[in-house]
Coordinates of C-alpha atoms and ligand atoms in Angstrom, one line a residue:
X1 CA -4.2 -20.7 7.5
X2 CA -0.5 -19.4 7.3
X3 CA -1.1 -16.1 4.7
X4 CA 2.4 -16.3 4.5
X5 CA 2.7 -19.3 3.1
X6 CA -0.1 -18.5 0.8
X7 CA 0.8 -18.7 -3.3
X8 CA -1.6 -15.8 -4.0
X9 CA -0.2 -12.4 -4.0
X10 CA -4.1 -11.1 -2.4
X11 CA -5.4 -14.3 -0.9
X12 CA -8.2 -12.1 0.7
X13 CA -9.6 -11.7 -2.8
X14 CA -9.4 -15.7 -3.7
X15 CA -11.5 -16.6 -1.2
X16 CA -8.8 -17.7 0.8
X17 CA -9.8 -16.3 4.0
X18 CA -13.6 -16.2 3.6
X19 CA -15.6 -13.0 2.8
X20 CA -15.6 -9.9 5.0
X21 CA -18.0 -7.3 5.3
X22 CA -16.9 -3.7 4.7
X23 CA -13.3 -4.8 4.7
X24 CA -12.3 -2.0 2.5
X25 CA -13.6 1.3 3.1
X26 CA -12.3 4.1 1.2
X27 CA -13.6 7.8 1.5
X28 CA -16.6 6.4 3.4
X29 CA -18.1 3.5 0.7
X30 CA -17.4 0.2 1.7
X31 CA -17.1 -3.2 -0.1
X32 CA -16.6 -6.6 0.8
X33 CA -13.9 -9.0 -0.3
X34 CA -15.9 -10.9 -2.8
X35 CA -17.4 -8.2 -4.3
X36 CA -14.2 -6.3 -4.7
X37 CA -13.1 -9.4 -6.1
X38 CA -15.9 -10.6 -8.2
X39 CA -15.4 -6.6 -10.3
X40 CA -11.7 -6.7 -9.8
X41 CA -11.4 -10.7 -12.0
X42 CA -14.6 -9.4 -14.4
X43 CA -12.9 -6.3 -15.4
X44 CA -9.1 -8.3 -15.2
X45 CA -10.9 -10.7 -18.0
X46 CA -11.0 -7.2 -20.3
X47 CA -7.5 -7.0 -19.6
X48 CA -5.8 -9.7 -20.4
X49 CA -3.0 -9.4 -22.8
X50 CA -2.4 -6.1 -22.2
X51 CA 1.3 -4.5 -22.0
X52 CA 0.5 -2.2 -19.2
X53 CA -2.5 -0.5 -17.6
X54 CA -2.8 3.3 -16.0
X55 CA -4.8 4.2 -13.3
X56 CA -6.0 7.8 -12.4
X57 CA -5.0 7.2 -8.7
X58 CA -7.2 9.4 -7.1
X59 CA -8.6 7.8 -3.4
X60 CA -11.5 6.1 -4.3
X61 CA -12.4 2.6 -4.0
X62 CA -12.5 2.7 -8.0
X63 CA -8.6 3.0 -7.6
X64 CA -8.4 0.2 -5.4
X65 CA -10.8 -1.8 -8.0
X66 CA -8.9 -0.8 -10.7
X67 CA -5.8 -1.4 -9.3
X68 CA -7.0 -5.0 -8.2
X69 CA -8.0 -5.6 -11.7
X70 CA -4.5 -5.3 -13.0
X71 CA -3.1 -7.7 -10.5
X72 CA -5.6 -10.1 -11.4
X73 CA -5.1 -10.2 -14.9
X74 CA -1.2 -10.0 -14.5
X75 CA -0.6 -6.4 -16.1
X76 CA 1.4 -3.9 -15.1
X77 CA -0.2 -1.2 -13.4
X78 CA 0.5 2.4 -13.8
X79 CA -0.6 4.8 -11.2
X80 CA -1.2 8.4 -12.0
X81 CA -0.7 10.9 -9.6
X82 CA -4.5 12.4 -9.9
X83 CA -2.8 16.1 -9.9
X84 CA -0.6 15.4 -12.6
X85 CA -0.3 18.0 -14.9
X86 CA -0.2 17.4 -18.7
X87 CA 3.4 17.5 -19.5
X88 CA 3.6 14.9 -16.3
X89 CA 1.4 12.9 -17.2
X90 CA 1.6 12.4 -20.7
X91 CA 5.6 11.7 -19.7
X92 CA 3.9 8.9 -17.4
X93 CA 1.4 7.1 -19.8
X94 CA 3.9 7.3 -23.0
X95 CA 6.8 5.7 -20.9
X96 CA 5.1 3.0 -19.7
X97 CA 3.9 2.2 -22.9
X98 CA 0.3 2.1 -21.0
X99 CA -2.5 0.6 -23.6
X100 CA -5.7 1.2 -21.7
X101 CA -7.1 3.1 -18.3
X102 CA -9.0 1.6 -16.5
X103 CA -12.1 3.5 -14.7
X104 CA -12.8 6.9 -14.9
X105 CA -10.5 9.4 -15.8
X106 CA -10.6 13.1 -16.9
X107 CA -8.2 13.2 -19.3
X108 CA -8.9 15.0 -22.6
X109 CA -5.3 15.0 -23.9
X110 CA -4.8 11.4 -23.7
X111 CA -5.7 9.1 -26.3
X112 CA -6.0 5.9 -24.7
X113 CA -8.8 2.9 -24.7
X114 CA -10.5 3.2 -21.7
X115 CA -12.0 0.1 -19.9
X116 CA -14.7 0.6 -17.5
X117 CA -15.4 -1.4 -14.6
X118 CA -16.8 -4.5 -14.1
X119 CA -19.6 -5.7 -12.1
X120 CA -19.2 -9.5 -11.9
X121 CA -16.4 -12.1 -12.6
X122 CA -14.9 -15.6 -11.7
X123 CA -11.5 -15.7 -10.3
X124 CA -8.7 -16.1 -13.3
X125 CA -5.9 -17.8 -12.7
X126 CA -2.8 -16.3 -10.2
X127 CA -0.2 -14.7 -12.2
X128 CA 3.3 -16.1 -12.2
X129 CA 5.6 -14.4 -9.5
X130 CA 7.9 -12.6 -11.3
X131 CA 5.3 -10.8 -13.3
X132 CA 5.7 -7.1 -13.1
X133 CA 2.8 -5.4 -10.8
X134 CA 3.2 -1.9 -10.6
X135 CA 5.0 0.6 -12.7
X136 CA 5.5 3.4 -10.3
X137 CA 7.2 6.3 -11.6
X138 CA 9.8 8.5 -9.0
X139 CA 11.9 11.3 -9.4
X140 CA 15.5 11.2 -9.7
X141 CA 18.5 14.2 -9.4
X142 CA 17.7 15.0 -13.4
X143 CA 15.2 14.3 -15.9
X144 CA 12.0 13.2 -16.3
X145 CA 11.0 10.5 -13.1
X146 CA 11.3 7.0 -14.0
X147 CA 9.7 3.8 -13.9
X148 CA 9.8 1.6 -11.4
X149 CA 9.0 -2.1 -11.9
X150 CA 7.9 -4.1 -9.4
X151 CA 7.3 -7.1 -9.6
X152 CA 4.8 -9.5 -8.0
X153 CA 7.2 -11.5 -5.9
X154 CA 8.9 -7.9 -4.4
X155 CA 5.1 -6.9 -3.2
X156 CA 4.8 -10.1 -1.9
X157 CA 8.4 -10.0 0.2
X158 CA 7.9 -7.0 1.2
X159 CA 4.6 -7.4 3.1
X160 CA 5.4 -10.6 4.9
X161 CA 8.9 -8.7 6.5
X162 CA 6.4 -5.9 7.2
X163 CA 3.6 -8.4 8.5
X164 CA 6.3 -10.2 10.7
X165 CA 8.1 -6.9 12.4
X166 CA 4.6 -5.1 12.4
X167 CA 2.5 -8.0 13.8
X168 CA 0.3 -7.0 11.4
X169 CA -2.4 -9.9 11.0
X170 CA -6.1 -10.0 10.1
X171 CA -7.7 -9.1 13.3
X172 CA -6.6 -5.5 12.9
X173 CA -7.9 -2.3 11.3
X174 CA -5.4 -0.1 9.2
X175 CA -6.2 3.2 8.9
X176 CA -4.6 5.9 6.7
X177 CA -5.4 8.6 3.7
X178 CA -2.4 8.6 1.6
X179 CA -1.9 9.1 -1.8
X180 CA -2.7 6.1 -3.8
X181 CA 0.4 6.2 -6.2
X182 CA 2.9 5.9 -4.5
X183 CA 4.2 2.4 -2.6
X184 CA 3.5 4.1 0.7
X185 CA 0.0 4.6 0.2
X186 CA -0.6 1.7 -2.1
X187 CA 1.6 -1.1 -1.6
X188 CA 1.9 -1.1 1.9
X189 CA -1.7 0.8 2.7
X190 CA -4.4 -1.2 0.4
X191 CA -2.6 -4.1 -1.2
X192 CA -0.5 -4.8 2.5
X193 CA -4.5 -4.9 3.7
X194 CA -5.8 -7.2 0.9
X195 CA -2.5 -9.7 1.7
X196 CA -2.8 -9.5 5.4
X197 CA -6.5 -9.9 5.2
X198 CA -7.5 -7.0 7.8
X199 CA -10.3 -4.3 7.4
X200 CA -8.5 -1.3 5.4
X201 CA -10.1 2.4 5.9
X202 CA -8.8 5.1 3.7
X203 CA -9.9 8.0 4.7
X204 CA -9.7 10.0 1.5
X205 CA -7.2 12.4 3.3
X206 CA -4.9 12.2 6.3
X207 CA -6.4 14.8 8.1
X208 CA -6.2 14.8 12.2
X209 CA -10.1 14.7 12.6
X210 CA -10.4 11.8 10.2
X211 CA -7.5 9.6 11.8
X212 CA -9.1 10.0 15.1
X213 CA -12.8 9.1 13.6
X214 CA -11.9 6.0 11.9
X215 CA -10.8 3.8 15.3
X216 CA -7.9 1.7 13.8
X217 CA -5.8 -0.6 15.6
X218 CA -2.9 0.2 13.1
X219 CA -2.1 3.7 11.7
X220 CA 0.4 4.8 8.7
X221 CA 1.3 8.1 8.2
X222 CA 4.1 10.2 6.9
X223 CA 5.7 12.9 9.2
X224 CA 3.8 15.8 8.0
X225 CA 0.7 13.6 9.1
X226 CA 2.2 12.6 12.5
X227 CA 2.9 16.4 13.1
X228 CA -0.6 17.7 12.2
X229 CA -2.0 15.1 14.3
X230 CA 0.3 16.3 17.3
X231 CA -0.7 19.9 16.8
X232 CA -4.5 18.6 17.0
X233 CA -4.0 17.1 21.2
X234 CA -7.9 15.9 20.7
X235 CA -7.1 13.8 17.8
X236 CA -4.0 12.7 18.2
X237 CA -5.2 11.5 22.0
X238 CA -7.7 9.3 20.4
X239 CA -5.6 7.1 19.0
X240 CA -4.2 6.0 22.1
X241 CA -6.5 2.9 21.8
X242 CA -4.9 2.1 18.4
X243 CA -1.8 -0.7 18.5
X244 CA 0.4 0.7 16.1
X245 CA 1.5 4.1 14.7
X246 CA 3.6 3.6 12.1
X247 CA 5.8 6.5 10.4
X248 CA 8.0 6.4 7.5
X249 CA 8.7 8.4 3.5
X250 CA 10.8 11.1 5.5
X251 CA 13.0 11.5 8.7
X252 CA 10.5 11.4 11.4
X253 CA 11.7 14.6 13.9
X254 CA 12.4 13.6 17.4
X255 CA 10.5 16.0 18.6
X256 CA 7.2 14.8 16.6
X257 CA 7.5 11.4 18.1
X258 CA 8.1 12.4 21.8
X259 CA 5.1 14.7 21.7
X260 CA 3.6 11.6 20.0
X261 CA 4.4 9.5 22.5
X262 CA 2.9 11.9 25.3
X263 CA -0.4 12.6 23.5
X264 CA -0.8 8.7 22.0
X265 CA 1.3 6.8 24.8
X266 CA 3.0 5.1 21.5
X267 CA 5.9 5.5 20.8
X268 CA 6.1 5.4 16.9
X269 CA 7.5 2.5 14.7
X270 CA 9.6 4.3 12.2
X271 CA 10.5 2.1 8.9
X272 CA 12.8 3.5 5.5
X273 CA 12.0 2.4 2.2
X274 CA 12.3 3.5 -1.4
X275 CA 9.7 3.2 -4.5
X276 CA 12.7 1.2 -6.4
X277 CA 13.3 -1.2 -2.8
X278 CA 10.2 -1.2 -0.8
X279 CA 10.4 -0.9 2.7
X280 CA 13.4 -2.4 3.8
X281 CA 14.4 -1.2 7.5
X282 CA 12.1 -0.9 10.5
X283 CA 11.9 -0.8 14.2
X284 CA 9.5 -3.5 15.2
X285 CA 6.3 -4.3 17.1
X286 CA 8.6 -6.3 19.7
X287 CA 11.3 -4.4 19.8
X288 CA 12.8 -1.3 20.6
X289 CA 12.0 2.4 18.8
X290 CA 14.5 4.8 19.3
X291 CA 13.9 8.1 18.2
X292 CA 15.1 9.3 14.9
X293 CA 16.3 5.8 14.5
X294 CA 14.8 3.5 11.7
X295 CA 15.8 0.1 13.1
X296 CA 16.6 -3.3 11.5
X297 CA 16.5 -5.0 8.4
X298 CA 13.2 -6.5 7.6
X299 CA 13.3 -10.6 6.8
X300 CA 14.7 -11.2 3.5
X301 CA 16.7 -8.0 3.1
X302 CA 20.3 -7.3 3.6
X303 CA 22.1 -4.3 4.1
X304 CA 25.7 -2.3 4.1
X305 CA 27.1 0.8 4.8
X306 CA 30.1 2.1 2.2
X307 CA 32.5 5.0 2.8
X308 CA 33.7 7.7 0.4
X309 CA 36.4 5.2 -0.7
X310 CA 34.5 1.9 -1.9
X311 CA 35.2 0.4 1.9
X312 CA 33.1 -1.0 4.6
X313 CA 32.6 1.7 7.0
X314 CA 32.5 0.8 10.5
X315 CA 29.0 -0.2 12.7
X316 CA 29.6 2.0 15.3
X317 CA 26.6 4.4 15.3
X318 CA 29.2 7.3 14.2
X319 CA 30.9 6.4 10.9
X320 CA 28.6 7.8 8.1
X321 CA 28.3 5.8 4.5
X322 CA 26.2 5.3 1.5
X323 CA 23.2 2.9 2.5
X324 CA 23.2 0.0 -0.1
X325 CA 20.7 -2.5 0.0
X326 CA 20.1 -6.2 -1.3
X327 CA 17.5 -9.2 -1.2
X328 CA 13.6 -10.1 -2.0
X329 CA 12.1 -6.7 -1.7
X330 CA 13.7 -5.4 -4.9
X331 CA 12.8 -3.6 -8.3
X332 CA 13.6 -5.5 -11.6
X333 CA 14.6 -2.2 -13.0
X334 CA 14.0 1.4 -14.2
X335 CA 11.5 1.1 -17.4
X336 CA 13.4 1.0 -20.8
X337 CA 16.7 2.5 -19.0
X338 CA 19.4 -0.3 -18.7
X339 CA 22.1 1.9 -18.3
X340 CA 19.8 4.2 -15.1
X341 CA 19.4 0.6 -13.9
X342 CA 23.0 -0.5 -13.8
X343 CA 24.2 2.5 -12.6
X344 CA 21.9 2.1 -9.8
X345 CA 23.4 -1.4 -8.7
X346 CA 27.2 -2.5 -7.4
X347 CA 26.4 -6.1 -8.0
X348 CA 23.4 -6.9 -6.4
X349 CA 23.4 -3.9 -4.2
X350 CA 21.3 -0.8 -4.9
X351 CA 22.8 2.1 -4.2
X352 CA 20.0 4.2 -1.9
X353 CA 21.7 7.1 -2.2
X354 CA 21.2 8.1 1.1
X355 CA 23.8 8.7 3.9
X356 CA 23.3 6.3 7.3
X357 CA 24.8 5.2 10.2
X358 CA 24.7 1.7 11.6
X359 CA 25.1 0.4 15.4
X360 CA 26.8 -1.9 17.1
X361 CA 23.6 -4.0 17.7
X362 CA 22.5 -3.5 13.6
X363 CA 20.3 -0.9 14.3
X364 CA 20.1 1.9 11.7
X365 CA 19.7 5.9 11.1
X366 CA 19.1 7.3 8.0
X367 CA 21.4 10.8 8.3
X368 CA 20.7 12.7 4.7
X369 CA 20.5 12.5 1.2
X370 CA 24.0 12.4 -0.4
X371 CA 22.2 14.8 -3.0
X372 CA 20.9 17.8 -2.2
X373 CA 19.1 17.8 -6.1
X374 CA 16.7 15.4 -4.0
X375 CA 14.2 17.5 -2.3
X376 CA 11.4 15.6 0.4
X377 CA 8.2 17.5 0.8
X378 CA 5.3 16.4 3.0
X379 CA 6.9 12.9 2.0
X380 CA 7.1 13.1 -1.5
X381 CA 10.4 12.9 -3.7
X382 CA 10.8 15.7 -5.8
X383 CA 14.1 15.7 -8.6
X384 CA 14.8 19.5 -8.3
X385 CA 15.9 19.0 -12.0
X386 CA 12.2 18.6 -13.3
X387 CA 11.4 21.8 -11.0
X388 CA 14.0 23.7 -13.0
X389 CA 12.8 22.3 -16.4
X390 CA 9.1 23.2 -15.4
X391 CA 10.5 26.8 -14.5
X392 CA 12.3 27.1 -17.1
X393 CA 9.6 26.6 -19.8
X394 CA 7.9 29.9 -18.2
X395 CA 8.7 32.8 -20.7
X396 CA 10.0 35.1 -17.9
X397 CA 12.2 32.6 -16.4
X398 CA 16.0 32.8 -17.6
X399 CA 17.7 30.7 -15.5
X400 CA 16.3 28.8 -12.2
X401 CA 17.8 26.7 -9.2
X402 CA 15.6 24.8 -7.0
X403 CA 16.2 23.3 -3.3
X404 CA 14.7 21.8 -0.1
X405 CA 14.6 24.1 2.7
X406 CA 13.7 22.7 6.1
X407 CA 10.5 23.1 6.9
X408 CA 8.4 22.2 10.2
X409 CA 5.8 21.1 8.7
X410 CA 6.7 19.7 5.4
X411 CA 10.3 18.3 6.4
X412 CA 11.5 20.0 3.5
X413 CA 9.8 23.3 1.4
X414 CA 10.7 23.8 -2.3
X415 CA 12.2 26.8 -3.3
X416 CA 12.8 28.1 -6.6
X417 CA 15.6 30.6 -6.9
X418 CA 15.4 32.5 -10.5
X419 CA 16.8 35.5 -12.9
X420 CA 14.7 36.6 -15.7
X421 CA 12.2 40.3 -16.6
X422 CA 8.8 40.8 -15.1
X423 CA 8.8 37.5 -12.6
X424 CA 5.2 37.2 -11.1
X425 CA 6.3 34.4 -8.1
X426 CA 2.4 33.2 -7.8
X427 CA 2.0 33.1 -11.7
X428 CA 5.9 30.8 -11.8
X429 CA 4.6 28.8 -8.5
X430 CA 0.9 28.1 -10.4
X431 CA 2.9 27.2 -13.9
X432 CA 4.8 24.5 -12.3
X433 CA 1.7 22.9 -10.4
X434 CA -0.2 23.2 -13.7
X435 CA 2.8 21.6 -15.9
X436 CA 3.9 19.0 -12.9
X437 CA 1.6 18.7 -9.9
X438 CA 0.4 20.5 -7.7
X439 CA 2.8 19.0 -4.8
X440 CA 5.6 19.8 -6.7
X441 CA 5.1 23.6 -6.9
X442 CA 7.5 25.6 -5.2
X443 CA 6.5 27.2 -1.9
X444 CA 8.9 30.2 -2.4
X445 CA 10.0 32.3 -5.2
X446 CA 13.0 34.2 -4.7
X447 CA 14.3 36.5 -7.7
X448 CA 17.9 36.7 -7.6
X449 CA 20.0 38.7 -10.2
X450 CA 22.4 35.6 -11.1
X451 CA 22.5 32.1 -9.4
X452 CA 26.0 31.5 -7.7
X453 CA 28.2 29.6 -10.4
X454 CA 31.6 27.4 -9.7
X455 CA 34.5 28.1 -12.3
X456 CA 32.9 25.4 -14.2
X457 CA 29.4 27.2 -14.2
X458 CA 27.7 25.0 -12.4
X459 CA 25.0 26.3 -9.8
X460 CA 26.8 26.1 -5.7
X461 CA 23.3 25.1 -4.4
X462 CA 24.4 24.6 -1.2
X463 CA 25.4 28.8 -1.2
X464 CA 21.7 29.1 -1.9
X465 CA 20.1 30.5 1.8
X466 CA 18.6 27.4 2.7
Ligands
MLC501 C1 -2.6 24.5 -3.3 N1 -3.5 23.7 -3.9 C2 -3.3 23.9 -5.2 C3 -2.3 24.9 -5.4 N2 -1.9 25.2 -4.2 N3 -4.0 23.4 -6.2 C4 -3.6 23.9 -7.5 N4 -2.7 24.8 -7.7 C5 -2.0 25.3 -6.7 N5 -1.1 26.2 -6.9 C6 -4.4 22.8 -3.2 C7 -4.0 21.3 -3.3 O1 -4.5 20.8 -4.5 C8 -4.8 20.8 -2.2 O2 -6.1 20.7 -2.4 C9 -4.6 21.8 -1.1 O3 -4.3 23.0 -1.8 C10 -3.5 21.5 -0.2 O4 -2.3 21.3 -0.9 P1 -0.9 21.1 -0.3 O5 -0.7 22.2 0.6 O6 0.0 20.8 -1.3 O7 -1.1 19.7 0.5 P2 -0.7 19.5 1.9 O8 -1.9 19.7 2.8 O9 0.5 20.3 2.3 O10 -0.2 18.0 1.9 C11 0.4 17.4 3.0 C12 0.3 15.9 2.9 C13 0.8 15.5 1.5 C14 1.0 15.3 4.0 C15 -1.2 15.6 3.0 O11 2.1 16.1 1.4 C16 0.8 14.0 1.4 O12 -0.2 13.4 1.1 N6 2.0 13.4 1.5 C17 2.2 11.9 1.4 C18 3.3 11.7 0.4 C19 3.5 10.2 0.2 O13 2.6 9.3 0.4 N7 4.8 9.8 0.0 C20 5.1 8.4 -0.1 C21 6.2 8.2 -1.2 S1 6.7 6.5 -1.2 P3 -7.0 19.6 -1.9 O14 -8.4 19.8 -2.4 O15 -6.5 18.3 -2.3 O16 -7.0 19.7 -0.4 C22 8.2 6.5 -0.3 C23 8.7 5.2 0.1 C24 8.5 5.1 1.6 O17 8.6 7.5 0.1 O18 9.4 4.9 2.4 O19 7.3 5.2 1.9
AMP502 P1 10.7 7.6 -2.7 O1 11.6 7.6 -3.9 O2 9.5 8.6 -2.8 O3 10.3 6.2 -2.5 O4 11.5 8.1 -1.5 C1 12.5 7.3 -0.9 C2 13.3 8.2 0.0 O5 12.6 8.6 1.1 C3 14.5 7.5 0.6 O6 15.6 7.3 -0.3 C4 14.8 8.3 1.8 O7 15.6 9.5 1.4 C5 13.4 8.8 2.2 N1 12.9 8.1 3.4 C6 11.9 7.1 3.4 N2 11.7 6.7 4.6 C7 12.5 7.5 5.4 C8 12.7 7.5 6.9 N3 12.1 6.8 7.7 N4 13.7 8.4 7.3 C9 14.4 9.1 6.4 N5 14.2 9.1 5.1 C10 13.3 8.3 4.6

């Protein structure tokens, strides 16, 4: 049958494409379609009516059950970073307005029904397209991170483009280990799997050893993956039997793909995408990858490139603008913020925020941030604004400024600059992985006797050694 063409969001759990043995396996237990089907629709029927559900994402195949069980039953599911501190997570559950969790979670400070799986149900009826499907929740410059609403017909674009430039179809084996709330990890790396209908192995963590073990055709990782794997030659040289590698959450490094390409004989596909857009650019299965180049628009999106001044700027590889993008793949908006939302948007255009060049042939490079309050670590996005507000609730902490320093293996290392008496950096660094998460901690802590101020006061982060 044409998947594409198929109604259902994950036809491989509606029988669509028959059953499969051990087509998700995730930490090492495996499940078959129709069981992960039959407990995904008999815990969905305990869902029903719901406004939203959370999820404590943590990679297990209870996650990807959990998270099945919201699609089915058409409620909005919240995924919970699994290291989330309290102040983060509380944020997280309260703004989504989140009425249950389903499966297990260890929280004591959350008051919230929880509804435990399922063993056996019948398949309910497909949800309506523009039903939300995720609420994922992603930092911005300021504030607390915000909800992303993606709805059921933006999954579904944006895994067909993917599918068509990828060549991604059912007779292959995706392999990866990343974080389960985010869309890199999740969207494209279990429900991608369950709309493709391939055999999905998460390995629990994207370590080097367990890439190489697991004997995928198709591989996602982000760069601080791809680089581990590189500096491991005996992993990263069994993968040359795989089909695909593909890269993407953070500028992959030239150099990390050439030595890529010498160790795997592939040369990476690199893609670009956003929580609020899903992927939207990539270099494709059939066409070429150029290093440090993120390649085309996939089908159904649109892009343009807009200069300092509101104009076009030119396609010439050279000319640098603001990357806006338009079409299927799109959010429906930031949770309960209509005015975030509209500020995000010229028309129908989101505004990335990030800087990029395109060619004369339509090929694209992603050049920067346009802020540098946006910090990329290991491939997650990190508001230095919640960093500060996390520092600054630490009783020796009078003032703090937080940026990205480039970092080899994490593209980008957060460091926390700060004034205040009696600063214990390991004590400050532990505060904000107990209050945030853990992958938001700083890395550095460098106690400075005043931040740089403009005459306005405000912090010159970019006089900040970086
Ligand atoms: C360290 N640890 C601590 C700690 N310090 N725990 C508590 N308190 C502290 N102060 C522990 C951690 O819990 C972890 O334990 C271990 O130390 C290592 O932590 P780490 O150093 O932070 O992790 P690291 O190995 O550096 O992680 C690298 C990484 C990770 C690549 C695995 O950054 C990652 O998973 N990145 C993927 C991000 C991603 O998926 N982004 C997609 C966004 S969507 P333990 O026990 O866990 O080992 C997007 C759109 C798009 O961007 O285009 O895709
Ligand atoms: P997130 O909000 O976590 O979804 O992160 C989205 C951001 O990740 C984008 O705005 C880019 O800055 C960055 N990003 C994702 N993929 C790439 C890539 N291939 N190259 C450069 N930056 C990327």
């Amino acid at each position: 049958m044409n998947q594409q063409r198929s109604p259902s969001l994950l036809p491989s759990l509606r029988g669509e494409l028959g059953d499969r043995a051990d087509a998700v396996r995730v930490a090492g237990e495996p499940v078959s379609w129709a069981t992960l089907s039959a407990m995904a629709n008999g815990t969905a029927a305990r869902l029903l009516g719901a406004r939203a559900v959370a999820i404590d994402a943590r990679p297990t195949l209870q996650t990807v059950i959990a998270v099945a069980a919201g699609l089915a039953a058409g409620v909005a599911v919240v995924p919970v970073p699994p290291d989330a501190g309290p102040v983060e997570r509380s944020h997280i559950i309260r703004d989504s307005g989140a009425e249950a969790v389903v499966g297990a979670a260890d929280w004591p400070d959350v008051a919230l029904a929880r509804i435990e799986l399922a063993t056996d149900g019948s398949l309910l009826a497909e949800p309506a397209d523009d039903v939300a499907a995720l609420i994922v929740y992603t930092s911005g410059t300021t504030g607390s991170p915000k909800g992303v609403v993606l709805s059921r017909r933006a999954v579904a674009a944006g895994l067909d483009g993917l599918a068509s430039a990828w060549q991604w179809t059912a007779d292959d084996t995706l392999v990866h280990g990343l974080p389960l709330f985010h869309v890199h990890g999740l969207v494209l790396g279990v429900l991608g799997a369950l709309r493709v209908g391939c055999r999905l192995v998460h390995t629990g963590k994207p370590t080097p050893a367990a890439y190489a073990a697991a004997q995928g055709s198709l591989y996602f990782g982000v760069p601080t993956v791809w680089g581990r794997v590189c500096a491991e030659p005996a992993a990263a040289t069994a993968l040359r039997s795989a089909r695909l590698l593909v890269s993407g959450s953070a500028p992959l490094p030239v150099a990390v793909f050439e030595q890529l390409r010498a160790l795997t004989g592939h040369h990476p596909v690199e893609r670009y995408g956003m929580t609020e857009t899903l992927i939207t650019l990539s270099t494709r299965a059939d066409g070429e990858r150029r290093p440090g180049w993120v390649g085309l628009p996939i089908d159904g999106v649109r892009t343009r490139l807009v200069g300092d001044d509101g104009s076009a700027a030119a396609h010439d590889g050279d000319t640098i603008g603001e990357l806006h993008v338009a079409g299927s793949t799109l959010f429906d908006g930031y949770l309960g913020r209509p005015e975030a939302t509209a500020a995000a948007f010229d028309d129908q255009w989101f505004r990335t925020g990030d800087a990029a060049v395109i060619d004369a042939d339509g090929f694209h490079r992603i050049v920067g941030r346009q802020s540098l309050d946006i910090i990329k670590t290991g491939g997650f996005k990190v508001g230095a604004g919640e960093v500060e507000t996390a520092l600054l609730s630490h009783p020796s902490v009078l003032e703090a400024a937080v940026v990205g320093a480039p970092d080899d293996d994490l593209g980008q290392r957060i460091v926390a600059y700060v004034v205040g008496s009696d600063i214990d950096a390991a004590a400050l660094i532990e505060h904000v992985a107990a209050t945030l998460s853990v992958h938001k901690r700083p890395r550095d802590v460098r106690v400075v006797d005043e931040l740089p101020r403009n005459a306005m006061g405000k912090v010159q982060k970019g006089l900040l050694g970086r």
